[in-house]
Amino acid sequence: MARYIRHACAFCALLLAALLVNAARVQVVQSRLYDTNPANRRATIARYAQPRGNILVGDEPVTGSTDTGEPLRFERTYRDGPLYAPVTGFASQTYGTTFLEHAGDGVLAGTDPMLAPLPLWNDMTRRPPPGGNVVTTLNPGAQQAAYRGLAGRKGAVAAIEPATGRILALVSSPSYDPGQLSGNGEAVASAWERLNHDPEKPMLNRAVRQTYPPGSTFKVVTAAAALDAGVVTDLDALTDSPDPYRLPGTTTRLTNEADGCGDASLRSAFEWSCNTVFAKLGVDVGVQNMVAMAQAFGFNDTGVRIPFSVSPSTFDPHVDRAQLALSSIGQYNTRATPLQMAMVAAAVADGGQLRSPYLVERTTRRTGETVAASGPHPMRQVMSPATAVRLKELMANVVQEGTGTQAAIPGALVGGKTGTAQHGVGNSGVPYAWFVSWAQADDVLEPQVAVAVVVEDASANRGEISGGGDAAPIARDVMRAVLNR
Amino acid sequence: MTKAGTTLAAAKAPAAVVRLPRRRGIELALLVLAVLLCVYGYCAVGFARTGSVPPGVAGYGAGLGVLALCTHLAVRLRAPYADPLLLPIGVLLNGLGLVLIYRLDLETPHNRAAPAQLVWSTLGVGLFIVVVLVLRDHRVLQRYAYLCVAVALALLALPILFPAVNGARIWIRIAGFSIQPGEFAKVLLAVFFAAYLAANRSALAYSGRRLWRLQFPTGRVLGPIVTIWLLSVGVLVLERDLGTSLLFFGLFVVLLYVATGRTGWIAVGLALAVLGAVAVGRLEPHVNQRIEDWLHPFATIDAGRGPNQLAQSLFAFAAGGMLGTGLGLGHSVLIGFAVKSDFILATAGEELGLAGLGAIVLLYALLVERGYRAGLALREPFGRLLAVGLASILALQVFVIAGGVTGLIPLTGMAMPFLAQGGSSVVTNWAIVALLIRVSDSARSQYDGREAP
C-alpha cells in the first residue's frame, strides 16, 4: 500500500506544481497583457492616486488637485477656470484631457520617464514620481485684459512676443469652467451634456481651433507680397486701380467702404483699407507669389503645435483671377485663426522674421528643478527686412491717422490693421470685427507684443461693426498690459 | 524513514529504550512565529492604509495567540507525538486569512466579515481541541462508518429544502447564520470511504471477474460504495455544486487506487470524470457558462459588458507580479461580491505577488505532504486511508479553487481551506487538522517503545 500512497502523494504534488506554473504564467509571463487591458481599471486608479502636477502662469499655479477619498482619488481644480480654459483645457476622469492638460499629461500625471531620476529604483518601489509642473509663457495681465475686453462677447484674442514666439495671451470667449468636468459623477455628465449642447459653444477654443475669414487684416500679407515681389516699389506712388474694380473675367463690381480709393497710393489704401486696390494688387502679384507669401506666414501649415495642435489657416492655391482678387482681401477661401493673424503681425514687427509660437516655457519636477526647457524655436524669414520696415510704417500710419486710432498708446509706437470680414450666405451674417497689431515702448529697441483680436458678434448695429471700433480697444488693453503702460 | 527504522531496531532491544523526540518545543516556536507573522501582516495593512498601527492589533494578536496556545496545550496533553508542522501551518493560514479579510473589509465598510470569521475560527479551534481531547484513538471512527455516511448524506440533502444563493443550492440559513453542510460532509465521507475500503480492500483487489485487461470486483463488494458515491455526486449536481462533486469524485478515485493499487481504477475514474464533465457542461446552463468563461475570460469585455469575475481575478493576479503591491495596496476588491470567499486567493496574489502566492501554495503542499507522511508511517489500513483521504481533500480543494481563479481550469465555487471567508469551511478544516494530528500522533508514538493506546 505504501507504494500507492507515494504515487497518490506524487499526484497531489503534481497538481500543486501545476498551480504554481500557471500562477507564474499569469503573474509574470502574461502580466503585461492583463495590465494593459482597457477594461482593467487599475491603470485609471493609479493615475488618479496622486495629485496631478500644476500648470503655472506667471509662477502661480492656475490649477490644483483635491482629494475626494473616492477610488479615483484626486480631482482637478481650476483657479480662474474660464480665463485660462483655452490654455489649460480640462483634465476629466470621465472625458479625458485636452490642450495643455493633454499635451503635458506625461509630466502632469508623473508618467513621463524624464521625471524619474532613478527609473530602476522607482520600478522597485512601485511608487510613481510625483507629477511635475508645466510653466506657461502666458502674461497674466495680458490674459486678463483680453478676457475683460471681450466681456463675454463671442471672440478670441492671441498675443505673441515677436522676438521669441512666446504666446503671451490666448483667450476664447464665451468660456467655461473646466473644473465642472473634473470628476466622474452625475454632475460632470450633465455639465458635459450642457456644455456640448450650448449654442454659444463655450468649449470651442476660438483662438486656435476656429478659423475666420480674416477680411482686411489679410491686406498685410498682400502688401508684403506686393512689396517683396517689387510690384509696388514706392509707398506713395499712385496705383493704377479703378474704383469700383471689376473682378477679372466677371461682371461683379467690387466697391469700398471708404472714399478716395481710386488710384490711391499703397499708403493711403492701407490706411483706409481700400478693397479695390488690394484686390487688384493681389491679381498683379499673381497666384504663385501670393501663395508663397501666405505660406511663409504659416497659412496652409497643418503641423503647427504649440504644443497642442492649431487648426490650419488656409489660402487657396487653386483659384482663378477673380477668386484671387477676393482671396487677397481676406475673403473667398481665405481663413485664419486669431493665432495665425497674431503671427502675421509678429513677423512684421520682428523685421520679417517669424518664430514658431509656443506656450510652454519649461517643465519642472514637483520640487521645481527644470526637466525640459523650451529650446530655440525655428525661425523663418518671411519677407525681406526692407519690406518689413515699410510694412511697419504702413501699420503705424493706420494707428496714427487711419482706421485704427483707438489702439494708440501714449509713450509707445503702435502699428495695426483693422478688418471687417463678411461671412454667411450672401454675406448676410453679422460681420466679424478684426484687429491685428503690434506695440513697441518708446524706450525699447524692438516691438514687445503682437496681438490679433476677433469679435464675432459685436453687439452694435451692422453698419458700425468695424475692427477699429470693437476689436482695437481690446488689442490696445492687451498691449498696454504687456508694455506696462 | 531511516530514522524511524533505526528507532524501530532500537525498540526491539528492551534494554536500551530510545525515546523518540516529541518536538513540542519546535511546534511552540513555529506557532509563535506564525502568530507574529500574522500580526505583522495586520500591521502592514494599517501602515499601508493609514500610516499607523491599526487600532485592533493588540486584540487580534492576543486572540490569535490565545487560540494557538490552547491548541498547543491540547496537543501537548493528548497527542504529544503529533507532527509539529501541522498545527503551525493551520494557525498561519487561518491568521493570514483573517488579515486578508480584515484588509478587504476596509474596502467594504458596510459589510464587515472579519469579526464573524474570527468567531468561526474560535469555534473551529474549539472543535479541534474537543477532537484532540476526546478522540483518544482514530480507529474508534471505524465503528461509526455507516453513521458517518448517513449523516453526510443527510447534510448534503438538507440545502435542497432551502433557496438557492447566487445560483448554487448549497447553503442553509438558520438564525442569520448561513452554513454550508457539504463542507462537514466531506470529512464524514472520507471517514466512511476509508473504513469501507480498509475492510473490503482485498475483496476489491483480488476478487471478481476479468474483463479485457481490467479486473472488476463483484457487485456485492463494489455496490455499496459506488451507490454512496453516486448519491453524493448526484445530490451535488442537483445543487449545482460542481466543485464539491469534483472533490468527492477525486477523493473516491484516489482512495480506491491507494486501497487496491489498481491503475485501472484511475483510467476508469478519469474516463468517467471526462464523460460526466462533458455531459454536465453540455446540459447544465450554469456550468456551461462557467466553461465558456474559462475558455474566453474576456468575452464579456469584447461584448461591452465589462470584465467578469474571472477576468477581474486574472487582472488582480497580473497586477501583483513577482513581489506584489504590498498588503493593503491592491485593488482586488474590483472582483466584486465573492472577493472574500471564492476569490480570496486573488487578493493574496495581487498584494503578496507570485512570491507570496508560492509561499501559500507551499504551505498547503507541506500540510498535504505531512498528512501523507502520517499515513505512510501507520501500519493499519484504516488510519492510512483516513490520512490519505484527508490530505487529498486539502490538495484537491486547493487545486480546484486555485486553478479556477487563475484560469487553469473552469471556475467552481469553493472555499480556499482556512484562507477564505466561510464558517463551515474553517470549522471543517480545523476538524481535518485535528484528525491528522491524531493520526500522526498514533503513527509516531507506535515506535516509541510502546504501542499506540
Short mmCIF file of N, CA and C in Angstrom, two decimals, chain B residues 221-279:
data_model
loop_
_atom_site.label_atom_id
_atom_site.label_comp_id
_atom_site.label_asym_id
_atom_site.label_seq_id
_atom_site.Cartn_x
_atom_site.Cartn_y
_atom_site.Cartn_z
N VAL B 221 -19.36 -6.29 -3.56
CA VAL B 221 -18.35 -5.53 -2.83
C VAL B 221 -18.35 -4.07 -3.26
N LEU B 222 -18.40 -3.89 -4.57
CA LEU B 222 -18.28 -2.52 -5.10
C LEU B 222 -19.58 -1.74 -4.93
N GLY B 223 -20.70 -2.50 -4.92
CA GLY B 223 -22.02 -1.89 -4.94
C GLY B 223 -22.25 -0.78 -3.94
N PRO B 224 -22.12 -1.07 -2.66
CA PRO B 224 -22.47 -0.03 -1.66
C PRO B 224 -21.67 1.26 -1.84
N ILE B 225 -20.39 1.13 -2.07
CA ILE B 225 -19.57 2.33 -2.11
C ILE B 225 -19.88 3.16 -3.36
N VAL B 226 -20.12 2.47 -4.49
CA VAL B 226 -20.47 3.21 -5.71
C VAL B 226 -21.82 3.89 -5.52
N THR B 227 -22.74 3.19 -4.83
CA THR B 227 -24.05 3.77 -4.59
C THR B 227 -23.92 5.05 -3.77
N ILE B 228 -23.17 4.96 -2.68
CA ILE B 228 -22.97 6.14 -1.83
C ILE B 228 -22.37 7.28 -2.63
N TRP B 229 -21.35 6.94 -3.39
CA TRP B 229 -20.65 7.97 -4.16
C TRP B 229 -21.58 8.61 -5.19
N LEU B 230 -22.35 7.74 -5.89
CA LEU B 230 -23.28 8.27 -6.89
C LEU B 230 -24.31 9.17 -6.24
N LEU B 231 -24.78 8.76 -5.06
CA LEU B 231 -25.77 9.56 -4.34
C LEU B 231 -25.22 10.94 -4.03
N SER B 232 -23.99 10.96 -3.47
CA SER B 232 -23.44 12.25 -3.06
C SER B 232 -23.20 13.15 -4.26
N VAL B 233 -22.62 12.56 -5.31
CA VAL B 233 -22.37 13.38 -6.50
C VAL B 233 -23.68 13.82 -7.14
N GLY B 234 -24.66 12.92 -7.14
CA GLY B 234 -25.96 13.25 -7.72
C GLY B 234 -26.61 14.42 -7.00
N VAL B 235 -26.55 14.36 -5.67
CA VAL B 235 -27.13 15.45 -4.88
C VAL B 235 -26.43 16.76 -5.21
N LEU B 236 -25.11 16.70 -5.30
CA LEU B 236 -24.35 17.93 -5.55
C LEU B 236 -24.66 18.49 -6.93
N VAL B 237 -24.86 17.60 -7.91
CA VAL B 237 -25.21 18.09 -9.24
C VAL B 237 -26.57 18.79 -9.19
N LEU B 238 -27.51 18.18 -8.40
CA LEU B 238 -28.80 18.82 -8.21
C LEU B 238 -28.63 20.20 -7.61
N GLU B 239 -27.65 20.32 -6.70
CA GLU B 239 -27.44 21.60 -6.02
C GLU B 239 -26.50 22.51 -6.80
N ARG B 240 -26.05 22.03 -7.95
CA ARG B 240 -25.15 22.81 -8.80
C ARG B 240 -23.83 23.13 -8.10
N ASP B 241 -23.39 22.25 -7.21
CA ASP B 241 -22.11 22.46 -6.55
C ASP B 241 -21.07 21.60 -7.24
N LEU B 242 -20.62 22.06 -8.39
CA LEU B 242 -19.73 21.25 -9.21
C LEU B 242 -18.40 21.02 -8.52
N GLY B 243 -17.90 22.02 -7.82
CA GLY B 243 -16.60 21.90 -7.17
C GLY B 243 -16.57 20.76 -6.18
N THR B 244 -17.59 20.72 -5.32
CA THR B 244 -17.60 19.70 -4.29
C THR B 244 -17.81 18.31 -4.90
N SER B 245 -18.62 18.22 -5.95
CA SER B 245 -18.79 16.89 -6.57
C SER B 245 -17.48 16.43 -7.20
N LEU B 246 -16.74 17.37 -7.78
CA LEU B 246 -15.42 17.03 -8.32
C LEU B 246 -14.50 16.55 -7.21
N LEU B 247 -14.60 17.22 -6.07
CA LEU B 247 -13.77 16.87 -4.91
C LEU B 247 -14.09 15.45 -4.44
N PHE B 248 -15.38 15.14 -4.33
CA PHE B 248 -15.78 13.79 -3.87
C PHE B 248 -15.34 12.73 -4.86
N PHE B 249 -15.48 13.06 -6.13
CA PHE B 249 -15.07 12.11 -7.16
C PHE B 249 -13.58 11.83 -7.06
N GLY B 250 -12.79 12.90 -6.95
CA GLY B 250 -11.34 12.75 -6.83
C GLY B 250 -10.96 11.96 -5.60
N LEU B 251 -11.61 12.28 -4.49
CA LEU B 251 -11.34 11.58 -3.23
C LEU B 251 -11.60 10.08 -3.39
N PHE B 252 -12.72 9.77 -4.01
CA PHE B 252 -13.12 8.37 -4.22
C PHE B 252 -12.08 7.63 -5.07
N VAL B 253 -11.67 8.23 -6.16
CA VAL B 253 -10.71 7.58 -7.06
C VAL B 253 -9.37 7.39 -6.39
N VAL B 254 -8.90 8.43 -5.69
CA VAL B 254 -7.60 8.34 -5.02
C VAL B 254 -7.61 7.23 -3.98
N LEU B 255 -8.66 7.19 -3.16
CA LEU B 255 -8.71 6.18 -2.10
C LEU B 255 -8.85 4.78 -2.69
N LEU B 256 -9.63 4.65 -3.75
CA LEU B 256 -9.80 3.34 -4.40
C LEU B 256 -8.46 2.86 -4.93
N TYR B 257 -7.71 3.79 -5.52
CA TYR B 257 -6.40 3.43 -6.06
C TYR B 257 -5.45 3.02 -4.94
N VAL B 258 -5.41 3.81 -3.88
CA VAL B 258 -4.48 3.53 -2.78
C VAL B 258 -4.85 2.20 -2.11
N ALA B 259 -6.15 1.93 -2.00
CA ALA B 259 -6.59 0.72 -1.32
C ALA B 259 -6.31 -0.52 -2.15
N THR B 260 -6.51 -0.43 -3.46
CA THR B 260 -6.40 -1.63 -4.29
C THR B 260 -5.12 -1.67 -5.10
N GLY B 261 -4.50 -0.52 -5.33
CA GLY B 261 -3.28 -0.48 -6.12
C GLY B 261 -3.51 -0.76 -7.59
N ARG B 262 -4.73 -0.60 -8.06
CA ARG B 262 -5.01 -0.92 -9.45
C ARG B 262 -5.07 0.38 -10.28
N THR B 263 -4.12 0.45 -11.21
CA THR B 263 -4.07 1.65 -12.06
C THR B 263 -5.33 1.76 -12.90
N GLY B 264 -5.92 0.60 -13.19
CA GLY B 264 -7.13 0.60 -14.00
C GLY B 264 -8.21 1.50 -13.43
N TRP B 265 -8.28 1.57 -12.11
CA TRP B 265 -9.30 2.42 -11.48
C TRP B 265 -9.11 3.87 -11.86
N ILE B 266 -7.86 4.24 -11.96
CA ILE B 266 -7.60 5.63 -12.32
C ILE B 266 -8.10 5.90 -13.73
N ALA B 267 -7.78 4.94 -14.62
CA ALA B 267 -8.22 5.10 -16.01
C ALA B 267 -9.74 5.18 -16.07
N VAL B 268 -10.41 4.26 -15.38
CA VAL B 268 -11.87 4.26 -15.37
C VAL B 268 -12.39 5.57 -14.77
N GLY B 269 -11.74 5.98 -13.67
CA GLY B 269 -12.16 7.21 -12.99
C GLY B 269 -12.04 8.42 -13.90
N LEU B 270 -10.89 8.51 -14.58
CA LEU B 270 -10.68 9.66 -15.46
C LEU B 270 -11.70 9.65 -16.60
N ALA B 271 -11.92 8.44 -17.16
CA ALA B 271 -12.89 8.33 -18.26
C ALA B 271 -14.27 8.79 -17.81
N LEU B 272 -14.66 8.31 -16.61
CA LEU B 272 -15.97 8.71 -16.08
C LEU B 272 -16.03 10.20 -15.83
N ALA B 273 -14.90 10.75 -15.31
CA ALA B 273 -14.87 12.18 -15.00
C ALA B 273 -15.05 13.00 -16.26
N VAL B 274 -14.32 12.61 -17.32
CA VAL B 274 -14.42 13.34 -18.59
C VAL B 274 -15.84 13.24 -19.12
N LEU B 275 -16.39 12.02 -19.07
CA LEU B 275 -17.75 11.80 -19.55
C LEU B 275 -18.74 12.67 -18.79
N GLY B 276 -18.61 12.62 -17.47
CA GLY B 276 -19.51 13.40 -16.62
C GLY B 276 -19.37 14.88 -16.88
N ALA B 277 -18.12 15.34 -16.99
CA ALA B 277 -17.87 16.77 -17.18
C ALA B 277 -18.47 17.25 -18.49
N VAL B 278 -18.26 16.45 -19.55
CA VAL B 278 -18.80 16.84 -20.87
C VAL B 278 -20.32 16.89 -20.81
N ALA B 279 -20.92 15.85 -20.17
CA ALA B 279 -22.38 15.79 -20.11
C ALA B 279 -22.93 16.98 -19.34
#
